Every structure is written in structure tokens, then in C-alpha cells.
Coordinates of C-alpha atoms in Angstrom, one line a residue:
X1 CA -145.3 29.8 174.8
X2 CA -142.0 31.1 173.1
X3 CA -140.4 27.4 173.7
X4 CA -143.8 26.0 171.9
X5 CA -143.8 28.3 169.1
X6 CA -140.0 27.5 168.1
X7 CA -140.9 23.7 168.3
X8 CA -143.7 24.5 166.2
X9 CA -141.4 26.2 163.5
X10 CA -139.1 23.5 163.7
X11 CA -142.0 20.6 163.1
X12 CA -143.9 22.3 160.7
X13 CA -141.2 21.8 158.1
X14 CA -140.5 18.5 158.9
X15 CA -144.1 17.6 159.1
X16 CA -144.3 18.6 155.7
X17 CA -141.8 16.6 154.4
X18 CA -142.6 13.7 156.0
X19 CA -146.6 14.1 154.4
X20 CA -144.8 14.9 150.9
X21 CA -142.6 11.9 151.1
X22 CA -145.6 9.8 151.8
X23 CA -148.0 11.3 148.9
X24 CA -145.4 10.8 146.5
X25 CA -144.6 7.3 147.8
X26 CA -148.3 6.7 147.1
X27 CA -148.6 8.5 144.1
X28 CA -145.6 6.5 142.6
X29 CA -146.9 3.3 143.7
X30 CA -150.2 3.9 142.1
X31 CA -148.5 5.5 139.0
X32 CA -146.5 2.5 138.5
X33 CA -149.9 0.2 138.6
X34 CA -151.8 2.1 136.0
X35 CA -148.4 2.0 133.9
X36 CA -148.6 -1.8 134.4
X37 CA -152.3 -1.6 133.5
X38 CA -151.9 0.1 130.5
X39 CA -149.0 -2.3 129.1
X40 CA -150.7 -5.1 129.8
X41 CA -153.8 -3.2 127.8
X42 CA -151.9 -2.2 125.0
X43 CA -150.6 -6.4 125.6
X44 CA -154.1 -7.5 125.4
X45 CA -154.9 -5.4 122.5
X46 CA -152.9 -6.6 120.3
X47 CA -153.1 -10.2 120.8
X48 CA -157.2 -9.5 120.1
X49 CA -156.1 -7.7 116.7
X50 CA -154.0 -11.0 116.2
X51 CA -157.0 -12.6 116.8
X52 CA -159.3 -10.7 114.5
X53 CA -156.8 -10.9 112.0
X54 CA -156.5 -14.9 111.6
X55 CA -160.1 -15.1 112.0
X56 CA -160.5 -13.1 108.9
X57 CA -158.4 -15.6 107.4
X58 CA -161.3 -17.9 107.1
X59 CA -162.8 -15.5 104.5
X60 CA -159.5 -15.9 102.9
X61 CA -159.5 -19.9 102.6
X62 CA -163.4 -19.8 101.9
X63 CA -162.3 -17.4 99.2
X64 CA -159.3 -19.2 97.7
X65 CA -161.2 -22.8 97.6
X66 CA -164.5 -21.6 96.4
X67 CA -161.8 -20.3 93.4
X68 CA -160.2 -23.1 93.2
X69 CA -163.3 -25.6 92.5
X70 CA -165.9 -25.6 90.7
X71 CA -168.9 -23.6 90.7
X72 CA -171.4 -26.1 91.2
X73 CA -169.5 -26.7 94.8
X74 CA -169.3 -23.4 95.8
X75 CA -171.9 -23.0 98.4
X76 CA -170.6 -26.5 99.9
X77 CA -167.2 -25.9 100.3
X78 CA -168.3 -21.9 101.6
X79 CA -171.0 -23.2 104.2
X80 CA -167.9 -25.6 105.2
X81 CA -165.7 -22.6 105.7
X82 CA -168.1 -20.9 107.9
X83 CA -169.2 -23.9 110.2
X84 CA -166.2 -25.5 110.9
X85 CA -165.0 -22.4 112.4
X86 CA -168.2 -22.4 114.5
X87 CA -167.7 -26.2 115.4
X88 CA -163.8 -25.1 116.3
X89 CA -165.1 -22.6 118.4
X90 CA -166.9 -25.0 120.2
X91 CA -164.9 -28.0 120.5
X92 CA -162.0 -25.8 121.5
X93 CA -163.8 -23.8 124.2
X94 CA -165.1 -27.1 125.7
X95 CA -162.5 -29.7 125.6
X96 CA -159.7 -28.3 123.2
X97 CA -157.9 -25.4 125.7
X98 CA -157.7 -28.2 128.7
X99 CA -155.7 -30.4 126.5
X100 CA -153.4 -28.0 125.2
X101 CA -152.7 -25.7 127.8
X102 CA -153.8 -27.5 130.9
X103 CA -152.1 -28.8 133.9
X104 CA -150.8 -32.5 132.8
X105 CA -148.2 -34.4 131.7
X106 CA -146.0 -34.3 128.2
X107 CA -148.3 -36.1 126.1
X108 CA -152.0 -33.9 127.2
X109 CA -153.6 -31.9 129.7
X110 CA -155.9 -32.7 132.0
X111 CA -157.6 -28.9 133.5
X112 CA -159.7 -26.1 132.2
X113 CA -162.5 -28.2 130.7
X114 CA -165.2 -25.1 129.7
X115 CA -162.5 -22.8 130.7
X116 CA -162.9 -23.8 134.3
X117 CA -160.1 -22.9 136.3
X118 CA -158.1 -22.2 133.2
X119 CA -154.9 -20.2 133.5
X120 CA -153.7 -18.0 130.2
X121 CA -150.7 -18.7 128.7
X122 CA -149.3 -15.3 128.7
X123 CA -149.1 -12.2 130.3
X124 CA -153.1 -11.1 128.8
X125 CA -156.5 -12.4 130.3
X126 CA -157.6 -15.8 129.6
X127 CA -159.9 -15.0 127.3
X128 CA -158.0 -12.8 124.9
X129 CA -155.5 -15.6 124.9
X130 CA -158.5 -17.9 124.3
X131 CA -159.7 -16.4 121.1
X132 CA -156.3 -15.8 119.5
X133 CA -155.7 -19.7 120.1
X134 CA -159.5 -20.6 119.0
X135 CA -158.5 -18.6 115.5
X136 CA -155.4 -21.0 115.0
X137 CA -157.7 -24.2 115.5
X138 CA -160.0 -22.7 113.3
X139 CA -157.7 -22.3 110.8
X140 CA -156.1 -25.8 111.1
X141 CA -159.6 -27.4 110.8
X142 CA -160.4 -25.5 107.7
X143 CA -157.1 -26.5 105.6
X144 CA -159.0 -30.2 105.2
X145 CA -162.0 -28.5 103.5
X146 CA -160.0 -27.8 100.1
X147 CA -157.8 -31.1 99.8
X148 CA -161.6 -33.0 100.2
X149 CA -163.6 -30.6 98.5
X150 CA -166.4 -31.6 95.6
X151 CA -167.2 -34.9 97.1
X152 CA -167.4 -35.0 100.9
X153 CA -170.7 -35.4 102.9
X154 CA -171.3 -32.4 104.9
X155 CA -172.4 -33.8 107.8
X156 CA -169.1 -36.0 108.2
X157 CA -167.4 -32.9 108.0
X158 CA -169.1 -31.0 110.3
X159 CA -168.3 -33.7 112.8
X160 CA -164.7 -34.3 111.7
X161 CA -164.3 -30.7 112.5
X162 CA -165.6 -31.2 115.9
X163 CA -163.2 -33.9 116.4
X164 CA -160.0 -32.0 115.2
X165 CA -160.5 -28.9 117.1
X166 CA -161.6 -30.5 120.3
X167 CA -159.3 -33.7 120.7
X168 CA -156.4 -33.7 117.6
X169 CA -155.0 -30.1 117.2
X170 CA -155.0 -29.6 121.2
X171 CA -152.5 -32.7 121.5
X172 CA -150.1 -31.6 119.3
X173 CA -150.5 -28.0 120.4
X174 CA -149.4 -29.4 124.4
X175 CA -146.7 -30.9 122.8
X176 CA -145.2 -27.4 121.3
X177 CA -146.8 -25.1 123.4
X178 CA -148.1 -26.3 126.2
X179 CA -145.2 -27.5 128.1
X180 CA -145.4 -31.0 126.7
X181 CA -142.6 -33.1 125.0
X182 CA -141.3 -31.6 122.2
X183 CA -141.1 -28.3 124.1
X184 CA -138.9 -30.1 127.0
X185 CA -136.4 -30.6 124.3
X186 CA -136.2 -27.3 122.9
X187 CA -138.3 -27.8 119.6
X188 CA -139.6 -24.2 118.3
X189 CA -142.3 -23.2 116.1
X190 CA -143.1 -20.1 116.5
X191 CA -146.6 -19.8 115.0
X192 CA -147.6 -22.7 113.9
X193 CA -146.0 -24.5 111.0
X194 CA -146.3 -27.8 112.9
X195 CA -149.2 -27.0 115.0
X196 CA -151.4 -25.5 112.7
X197 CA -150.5 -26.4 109.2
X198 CA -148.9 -30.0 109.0
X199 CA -151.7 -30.9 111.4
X200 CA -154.3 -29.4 109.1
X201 CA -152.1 -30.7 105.9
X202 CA -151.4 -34.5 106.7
X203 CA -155.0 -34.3 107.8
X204 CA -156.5 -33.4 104.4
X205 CA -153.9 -36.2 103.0
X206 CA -155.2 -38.6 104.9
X207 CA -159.2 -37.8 103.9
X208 CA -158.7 -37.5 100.4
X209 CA -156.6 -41.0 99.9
X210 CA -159.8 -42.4 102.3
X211 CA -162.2 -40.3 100.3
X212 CA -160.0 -41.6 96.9
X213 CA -160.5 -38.7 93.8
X214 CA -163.4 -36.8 92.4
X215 CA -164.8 -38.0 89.2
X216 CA -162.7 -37.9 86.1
X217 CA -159.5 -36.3 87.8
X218 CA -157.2 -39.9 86.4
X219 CA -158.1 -41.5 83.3
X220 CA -157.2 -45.4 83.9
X221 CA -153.8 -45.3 82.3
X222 CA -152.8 -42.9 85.2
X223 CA -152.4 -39.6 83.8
X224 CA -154.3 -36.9 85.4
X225 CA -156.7 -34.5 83.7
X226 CA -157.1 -30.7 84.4
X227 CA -160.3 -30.0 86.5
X228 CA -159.8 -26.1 86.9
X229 CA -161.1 -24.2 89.3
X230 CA -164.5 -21.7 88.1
X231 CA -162.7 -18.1 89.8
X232 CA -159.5 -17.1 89.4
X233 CA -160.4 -13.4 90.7
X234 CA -161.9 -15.4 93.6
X235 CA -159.1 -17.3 94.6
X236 CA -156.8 -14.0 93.9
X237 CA -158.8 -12.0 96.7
X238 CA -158.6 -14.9 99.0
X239 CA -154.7 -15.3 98.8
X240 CA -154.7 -11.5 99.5
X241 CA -156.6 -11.8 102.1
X242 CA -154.8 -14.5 103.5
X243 CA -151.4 -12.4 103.0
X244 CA -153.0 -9.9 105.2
X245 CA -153.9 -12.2 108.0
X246 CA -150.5 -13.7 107.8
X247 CA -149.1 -10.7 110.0
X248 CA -151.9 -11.4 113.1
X249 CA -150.7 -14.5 112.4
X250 CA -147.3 -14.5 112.7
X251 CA -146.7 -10.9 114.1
X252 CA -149.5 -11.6 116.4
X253 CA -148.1 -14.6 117.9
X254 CA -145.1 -12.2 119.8
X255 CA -148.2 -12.2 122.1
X256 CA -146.9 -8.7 123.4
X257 CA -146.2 -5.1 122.5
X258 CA -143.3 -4.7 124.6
X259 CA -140.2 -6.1 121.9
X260 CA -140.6 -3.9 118.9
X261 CA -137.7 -5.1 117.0
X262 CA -139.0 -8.6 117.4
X263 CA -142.5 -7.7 115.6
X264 CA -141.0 -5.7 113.5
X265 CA -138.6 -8.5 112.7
X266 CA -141.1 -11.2 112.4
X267 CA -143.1 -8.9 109.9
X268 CA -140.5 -8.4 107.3
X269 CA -139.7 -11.8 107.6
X270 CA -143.3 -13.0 107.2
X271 CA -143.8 -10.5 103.6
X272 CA -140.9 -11.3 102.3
X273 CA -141.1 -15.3 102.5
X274 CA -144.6 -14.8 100.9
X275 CA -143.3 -12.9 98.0
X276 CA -140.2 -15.2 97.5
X277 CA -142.4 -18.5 97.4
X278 CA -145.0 -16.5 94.6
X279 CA -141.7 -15.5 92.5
X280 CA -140.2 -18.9 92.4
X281 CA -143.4 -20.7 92.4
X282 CA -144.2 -18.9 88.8
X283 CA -140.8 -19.5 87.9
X284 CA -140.6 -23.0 88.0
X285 CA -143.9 -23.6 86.6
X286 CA -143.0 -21.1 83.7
X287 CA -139.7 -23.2 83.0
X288 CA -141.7 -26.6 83.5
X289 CA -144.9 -26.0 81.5
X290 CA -144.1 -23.0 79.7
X291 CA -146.4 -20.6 81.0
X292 CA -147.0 -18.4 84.1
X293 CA -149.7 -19.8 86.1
X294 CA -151.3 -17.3 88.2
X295 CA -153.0 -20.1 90.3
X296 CA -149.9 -21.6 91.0
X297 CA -148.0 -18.7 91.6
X298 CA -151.0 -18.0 94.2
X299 CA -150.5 -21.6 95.7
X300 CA -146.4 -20.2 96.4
X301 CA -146.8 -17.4 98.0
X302 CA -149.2 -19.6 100.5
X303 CA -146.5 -22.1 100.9
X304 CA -143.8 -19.1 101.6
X305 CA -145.9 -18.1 103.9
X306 CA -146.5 -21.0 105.9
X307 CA -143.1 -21.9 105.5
X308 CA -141.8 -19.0 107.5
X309 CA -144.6 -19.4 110.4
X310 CA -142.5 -21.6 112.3
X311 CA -139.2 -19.7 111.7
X312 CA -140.1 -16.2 111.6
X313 CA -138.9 -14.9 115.2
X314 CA -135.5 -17.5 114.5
X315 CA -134.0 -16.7 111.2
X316 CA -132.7 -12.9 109.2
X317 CA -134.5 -11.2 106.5
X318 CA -132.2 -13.2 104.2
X319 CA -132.5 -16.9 105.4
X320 CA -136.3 -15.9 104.8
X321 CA -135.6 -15.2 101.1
X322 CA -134.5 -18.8 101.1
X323 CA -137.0 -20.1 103.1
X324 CA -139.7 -18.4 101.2
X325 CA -138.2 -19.3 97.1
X326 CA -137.3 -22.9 98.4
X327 CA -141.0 -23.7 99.8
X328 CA -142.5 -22.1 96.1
X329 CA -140.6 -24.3 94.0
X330 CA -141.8 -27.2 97.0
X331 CA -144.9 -26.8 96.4
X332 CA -144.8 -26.9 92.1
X333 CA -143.3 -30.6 92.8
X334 CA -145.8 -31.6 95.1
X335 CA -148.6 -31.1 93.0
X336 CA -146.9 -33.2 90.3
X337 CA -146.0 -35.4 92.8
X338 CA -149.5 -36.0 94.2
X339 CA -151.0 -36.3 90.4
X340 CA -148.5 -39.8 90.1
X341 CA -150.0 -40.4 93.0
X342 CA -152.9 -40.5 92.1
X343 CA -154.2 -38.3 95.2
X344 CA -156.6 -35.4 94.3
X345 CA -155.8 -32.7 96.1
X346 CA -158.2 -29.8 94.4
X347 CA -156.5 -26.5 95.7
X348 CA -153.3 -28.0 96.6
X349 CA -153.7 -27.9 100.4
X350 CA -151.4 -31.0 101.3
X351 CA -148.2 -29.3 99.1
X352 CA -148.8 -25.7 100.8
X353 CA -149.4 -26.7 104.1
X354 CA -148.4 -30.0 104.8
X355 CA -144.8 -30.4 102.8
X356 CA -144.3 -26.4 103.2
X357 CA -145.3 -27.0 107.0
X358 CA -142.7 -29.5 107.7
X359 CA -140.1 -27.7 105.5
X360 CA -140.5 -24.4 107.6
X361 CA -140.1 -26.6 110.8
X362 CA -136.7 -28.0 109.5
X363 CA -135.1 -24.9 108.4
X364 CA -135.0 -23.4 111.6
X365 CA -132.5 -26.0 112.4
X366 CA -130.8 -24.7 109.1
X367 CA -130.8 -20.8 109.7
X368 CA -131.9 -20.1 113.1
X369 CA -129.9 -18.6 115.4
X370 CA -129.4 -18.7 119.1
X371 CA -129.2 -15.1 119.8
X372 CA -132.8 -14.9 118.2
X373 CA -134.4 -17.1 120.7
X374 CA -133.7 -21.1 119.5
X375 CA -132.2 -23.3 121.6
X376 CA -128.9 -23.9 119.5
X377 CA -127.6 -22.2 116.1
X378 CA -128.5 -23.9 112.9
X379 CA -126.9 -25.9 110.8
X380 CA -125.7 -22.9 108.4
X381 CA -124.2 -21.4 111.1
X382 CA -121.9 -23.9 112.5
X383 CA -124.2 -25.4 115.5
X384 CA -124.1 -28.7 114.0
X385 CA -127.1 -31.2 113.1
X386 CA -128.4 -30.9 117.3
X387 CA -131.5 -28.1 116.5
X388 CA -132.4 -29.7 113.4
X389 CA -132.6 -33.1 115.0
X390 CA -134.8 -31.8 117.1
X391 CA -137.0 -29.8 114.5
X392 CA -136.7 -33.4 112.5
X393 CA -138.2 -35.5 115.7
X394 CA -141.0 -33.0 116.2
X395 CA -142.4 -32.7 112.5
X396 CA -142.1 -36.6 111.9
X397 CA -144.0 -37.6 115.5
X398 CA -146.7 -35.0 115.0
X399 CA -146.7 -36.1 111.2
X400 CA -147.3 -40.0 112.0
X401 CA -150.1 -39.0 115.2
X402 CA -151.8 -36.8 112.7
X403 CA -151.9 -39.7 110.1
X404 CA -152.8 -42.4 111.8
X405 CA -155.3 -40.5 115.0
X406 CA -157.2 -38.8 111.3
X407 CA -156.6 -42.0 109.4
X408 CA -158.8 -43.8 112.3
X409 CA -161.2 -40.8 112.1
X410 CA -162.1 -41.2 108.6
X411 CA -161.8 -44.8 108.3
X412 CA -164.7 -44.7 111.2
X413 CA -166.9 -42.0 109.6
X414 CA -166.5 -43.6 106.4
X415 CA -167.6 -47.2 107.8
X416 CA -170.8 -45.4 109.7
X417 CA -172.4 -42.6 108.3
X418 CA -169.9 -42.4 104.9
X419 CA -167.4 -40.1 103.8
X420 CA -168.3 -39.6 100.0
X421 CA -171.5 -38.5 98.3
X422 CA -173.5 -40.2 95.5
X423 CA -171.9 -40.4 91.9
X424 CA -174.6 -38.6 90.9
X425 CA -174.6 -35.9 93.5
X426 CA -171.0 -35.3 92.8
X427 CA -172.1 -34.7 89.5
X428 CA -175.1 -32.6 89.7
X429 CA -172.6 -30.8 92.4
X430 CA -172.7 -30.3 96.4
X431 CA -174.5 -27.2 96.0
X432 CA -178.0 -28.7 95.0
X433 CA -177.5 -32.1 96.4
X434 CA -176.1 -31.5 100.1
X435 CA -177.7 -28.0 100.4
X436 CA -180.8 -27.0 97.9
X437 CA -179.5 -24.3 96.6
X438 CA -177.0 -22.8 94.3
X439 CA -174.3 -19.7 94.5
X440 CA -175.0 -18.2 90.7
X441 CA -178.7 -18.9 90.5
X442 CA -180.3 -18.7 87.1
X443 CA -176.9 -20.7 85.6
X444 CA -177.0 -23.8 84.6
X445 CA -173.7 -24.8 85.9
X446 CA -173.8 -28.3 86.7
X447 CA -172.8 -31.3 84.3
X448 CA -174.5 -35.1 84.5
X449 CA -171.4 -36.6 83.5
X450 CA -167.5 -36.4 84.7

């Protein structure tokens, strides 16, 4: 008994030990999963509030074209707003997320039709992932409502937004994104100056030259006349609103909590482009025309911002104030540009989105810098012409697929079911014609001449 009773003193100690040392083996194991559970929580939480964000952004473009135009088409170019996100939703849940992010080769991908054995492409579940990129191709899709709007037929461009989301967008999104091409040879955008708004831009260039301009825009020895829009305040709240979703948009697309100098980073960059673009935009249009035009000050701080969607994660505070005051005065010149033209462009969606678009994508190879994540340093910083080659390759290639795959589009539509509504609708506006109804009833806002 004695010999048992010391062994017992001498195990119980060690026995106790040993069941410690297991419990807390177990307890740090399980402690470290609910640690990972809860980053990748806090992950997925924020890449929904990105996604909330840029889906409020629709109310933003519905608000800045239904500004822009005028009142008789403001129902139209609203119900257009609203649908061609649902029909985005669609088209990108059933064929659009297999061709951007599915298993394929550089050009498209082949897997995930309906979200079928669909992977996400970051560290969140597929579906948050899902709706953050089903907010972008919304967004895209909606850009073409405002360079078209006042004489497009609705149902054309219900299905032209069908097409774009499901088949056009998701090609040049594998490129950049999905491990296609462009991404094999270290071209960067980082939230979509490429992939959202030069697809959406050269896409409402190519409609309205199709679609040709509304009534009484160019008088036939060329010069242009002044159609403005019926709601300044209107378009005002929209390009707020838009501001606003800029930082889902942008900040959002870090797709993760965990690098808070990187959001933080891509923020500032992000506000102060936007603000930049609005000073210079007013500027130039002050010096040029003599007054301050709020709508075109508006229309800068849109093009600052999309200008500094591609670069924002690349480039310092400071290249952003250049970014942001060169893409305001881009976008004064591209509206008097496109009047020579003789393209009507009503809110000035080509300018902001598709020459501020490619403009962002090139001057990462100006002022990006290798430590912040692109492949080689810009041009401004001694790293030669190499990244801005390849910024160059990727904004002409997706330029010419997006002008000649849209050109086909609308040259089809316009051949079968037409493009353009009646003279007489177009003057009698959208509202009544496409729609039977009006947005101010009881005014008598419609003319029967241009």
C-alpha cells in the first residue's frame, strides 16, 4: 500500500499536466478557428458593404441622367436604370460569372454556369463575392443608358443589357481579373477603369453613333445647339451619391479587412481625385466659356473619380491630385470634342467614363509604384515605358473588342427590332410614348417640335 500510495503522488501531478497540456492544445486549436472565422466574417462583411454601396450607385446614375435630360424622358431613362440592373443580375448569375471567373483559357471561361460548381475569387464565400461583382456589371451596363438617352427603344435596351452583362463585360473582366491575358502580363486595374468604365464608355460611343443624335442637337452647318438638362438639383444629388459609392467601389475592392493602410490609402486617394477633377473641370470651363458650370464641374469630379479606379491601390496621395485635375480638364475637351463630332452624348458619359477610363489605366504606368503592388515602377519614377506598355496594350485591346463585339450588337438590334423611336415619340418624349405615363403629372412638359 505505502509503495502504491507514493506512485500515486508521483502520477497524480503528472497526470495533471498531461490533461492540462491537452485542454489547452484543444482550446488553442479551437481558439485559433473561431479567430479565423471571425476574420474571414469581418472579410465577408465588408465586401457585402462594398457591395451595397455600388449598388446604391444605380440611384446615383438614375439620378444624374434623369438631371441631365429632359423632363419629358425622365421615367424612360429612370425605369432603364432600375431594369438593367435587374437584367445584369440575371445575365451575370447565369452565364456572366462562368466567363469571367471560371476555369478556362486566357481569352474566357468555361465553368460555374448558374453558379454551379463555382469557386470565389477571394478569401469570402461565393456568394458575397458574387454580388460585389454583379454590382460592378450593373454599373457598367447602366453607363450606356445616358450617352443613348431621349431616343432609344426600351425594349432594345432591355435586351442589350442582357447581352452586356451576360456575354461582353464577363470577357474583358477574365482578361483582368480572371487569370486571363492581360493579367499574365501584369496589367493592373484595380477597380475597374478598364473593366467597368471603358467597357461601359466605348459601349455608349458605339450606340449613340449607331443610334446617330436626338432631334435638333446640330443645326446642318454643324454647330451644335444647347439641349440642357430639366434638374440641376437632380443631377447634384446623384453625383453625391455617386461620390459616396465611389469608396465601396474602390475601397471595397481591397476585398479584405486585414491591410488597413491599404484601405485607408485607396480612400484618400479615391476623395481626393474626385475633388481635383470637379476643381479643374470648373476651371477650364470658366476660362473657356467664361462661366462656372456646375454641370460640368459635376461631370469632373465623375471623371476624377473614375480616373483613379484603376490606380488607386498603385499611386500616392499626390500622383492622385494629378490623376484627378488632369481627367477634369479631359473631360471639358471631350465634350467639345464629341460636339465636332457630331456625336450626342446627352450627360457626357463617353468623356467621363470612356476617355477618363482609359486615362486612369495609363497613368498607372506613369505614377505607380512597385512597392504598392504593380508589376514595375512608372514612368515618373524611373521604371521606364515597360508598365505603361502594358497599361497601353490592355486599354486599346479591350477598347477595339468593346467597339466592334457592341458595334455588331447594335447594328443587329437596329436591323431587327430597331434601335430609335418614332420622330414623333421622340418628341412627345419617352415617358408617354414607350411607357404611358409621365414623372410631373399635371405639366405639360413635352414639345411637338425639336
Amino acid at each position: 500500500m505505502y509503495i502504491i500510495r507514493k506512485m500515486l503522488k508521483l502520477l497524480l501531478p503528472l497526470t495533471v499536466v498531461f490533461c492540462f497540456g491537452i485542454f489547452a492544445e484543444v482550446a488553442f486549436a479551437e481558439g485559433e478557428t473561431a479567430i479565423a472565422d471571425i476574420v474571414r466574417g469581418m472579410d465577408t462583411f465588408w465586401v457585402l458593404l462594398g457591395a451595397f454601396l455600388v449598388f446604391f450607385m444605380q440611384a446615383g446614375f438614375g439620378m444624374v441622367e434623369a438631371g441631365f435630360i429632359r423632363a419629358k424622358n425622365t421615367c424612360n431613362i429612370l425605369t432603364k436604370n432600375f431594369l438593367d440592373y435587374c437584367m445584369a443580375s440575371v445575365g451575370f448569375f447565369v452565364f456572366g460569372y462562368a466567363i469571367m471567373f471560371g476555369v478556362g483559357n486566357g481569352f474566357t471561361g468555361f465553368s460555374g454556369f448558374f453558379l454551379n460548381g463555382a469557386e470565389s475569387g477571394a478569401d469570402v464565400p461565393l456568394y458575397a463575392f458574387w454580388l460585389f461583382q454583379a454590382a460592378f456589371c450593373g454599373a457598367a451596363a447602366t453607363i450606356v443608358a445616358g450617352g443613348m438617352a431621349g431616343r432609344m427603344k426600351f425594349v432594345t435596351y432591355l435586351i442589350y443589357s442582357f447581352i452586356i452583362s451576360a456575354f461582353i463585360y464577363p470577357v474583358i473582366g477574365h482578361w483582368i481579373w480572371g487569370g486571363g491575358w492581360l493579367a499574365k502580363l501584369n496589367f493592373s486595374d484595380f477597380a475597374g477603369s478598364t473593366v467597368v468604365h471603358t467597357v461601359g464608355g466605348v459601349a455608349a460611343l458605339i450606340g449613340t453613333i449607331i443610334l446617330k443624335p436626338r432631334e435638333g442637337k446640330y443645326n446642318p452647318d454643324g454647330t451644335a445647339n444647347v439641349i440642357p438638362g430639366h434638374s440641376i438639383p437632380l443631377a447634384s444629388l446623384g453625383v453625391f451619391i455617386l461620390w459616396f459609392g465611389w469608396f465601396g467601389f474602390n475601397a471595397g475592392s481591397t476585398l479584405s479587412v486585414g491591410n488597413g493602410d491599404l484601405i485607408a490609402r485607396v480612400a484618400l486617394n479615391t476623395n481626393i481625385a474626385a475633388a481635383t477633377g470637379g476643381i479643374t473641370a470648373m476651371l477650364t470651363v470658366w476660362k473657356l466659356f467664361g462661366k462656372p458650370d456646375l454641370s460640368m464641374a459635376m461631370n469632373g469630379a465623375l471623371a476624377g473619380l473614375v480616373a483613379i479606379t484603376a490606380p488607386c491601390a498603385f499611386v500616392s496621395p499626390a500622383a492622385s491630385i494629378a490623376i484627378g485635375a488632369i481627367g477634369g480638364v479631359l473631360v471639358v475637351f471631350g465634350v467639345i470634342l464629341l460636339d465636332k463630332m457630331r456625336i450626342d452624348d446627352p450627360v457626357g458619359a463617353v468623356p467621363v467614363h470612356a476617355l477618363n477610363g482609359i486615362w486612369g489605366t495609363l497613368a498607372i504606368g506613369i505614377f505607380g509604384r512597385k512597392a504598392l503592388g504593380v508589376a514595375y515602377e512608372g514612368l515618373a519614377y524611373g521604371g521606364g515605358f515597360k508598365q505603361l506598355g502594358i497599361q497601353a496594350l490592355g486599354s486599346f485591346s479591350t477598347v477595339i473588342f468593346i467597339f466592334v463585339t457592341m458595334g455588331v450588337v447594335f447594328k443587329v438590334l437596329d436591323m431587327t427590332i430597331g434601335l430609335r423611336v418614332s420622330r414623333e415619340e421622340e418628341l412627345k418624349g419617352l415617358d408617354i410614348g414607350e411607357h404611358g405615363m409621365e414623372s410631373y403629372a399635371g405639366f405639360q412638359i413635352y414639345t411637338t417640335e425639336a
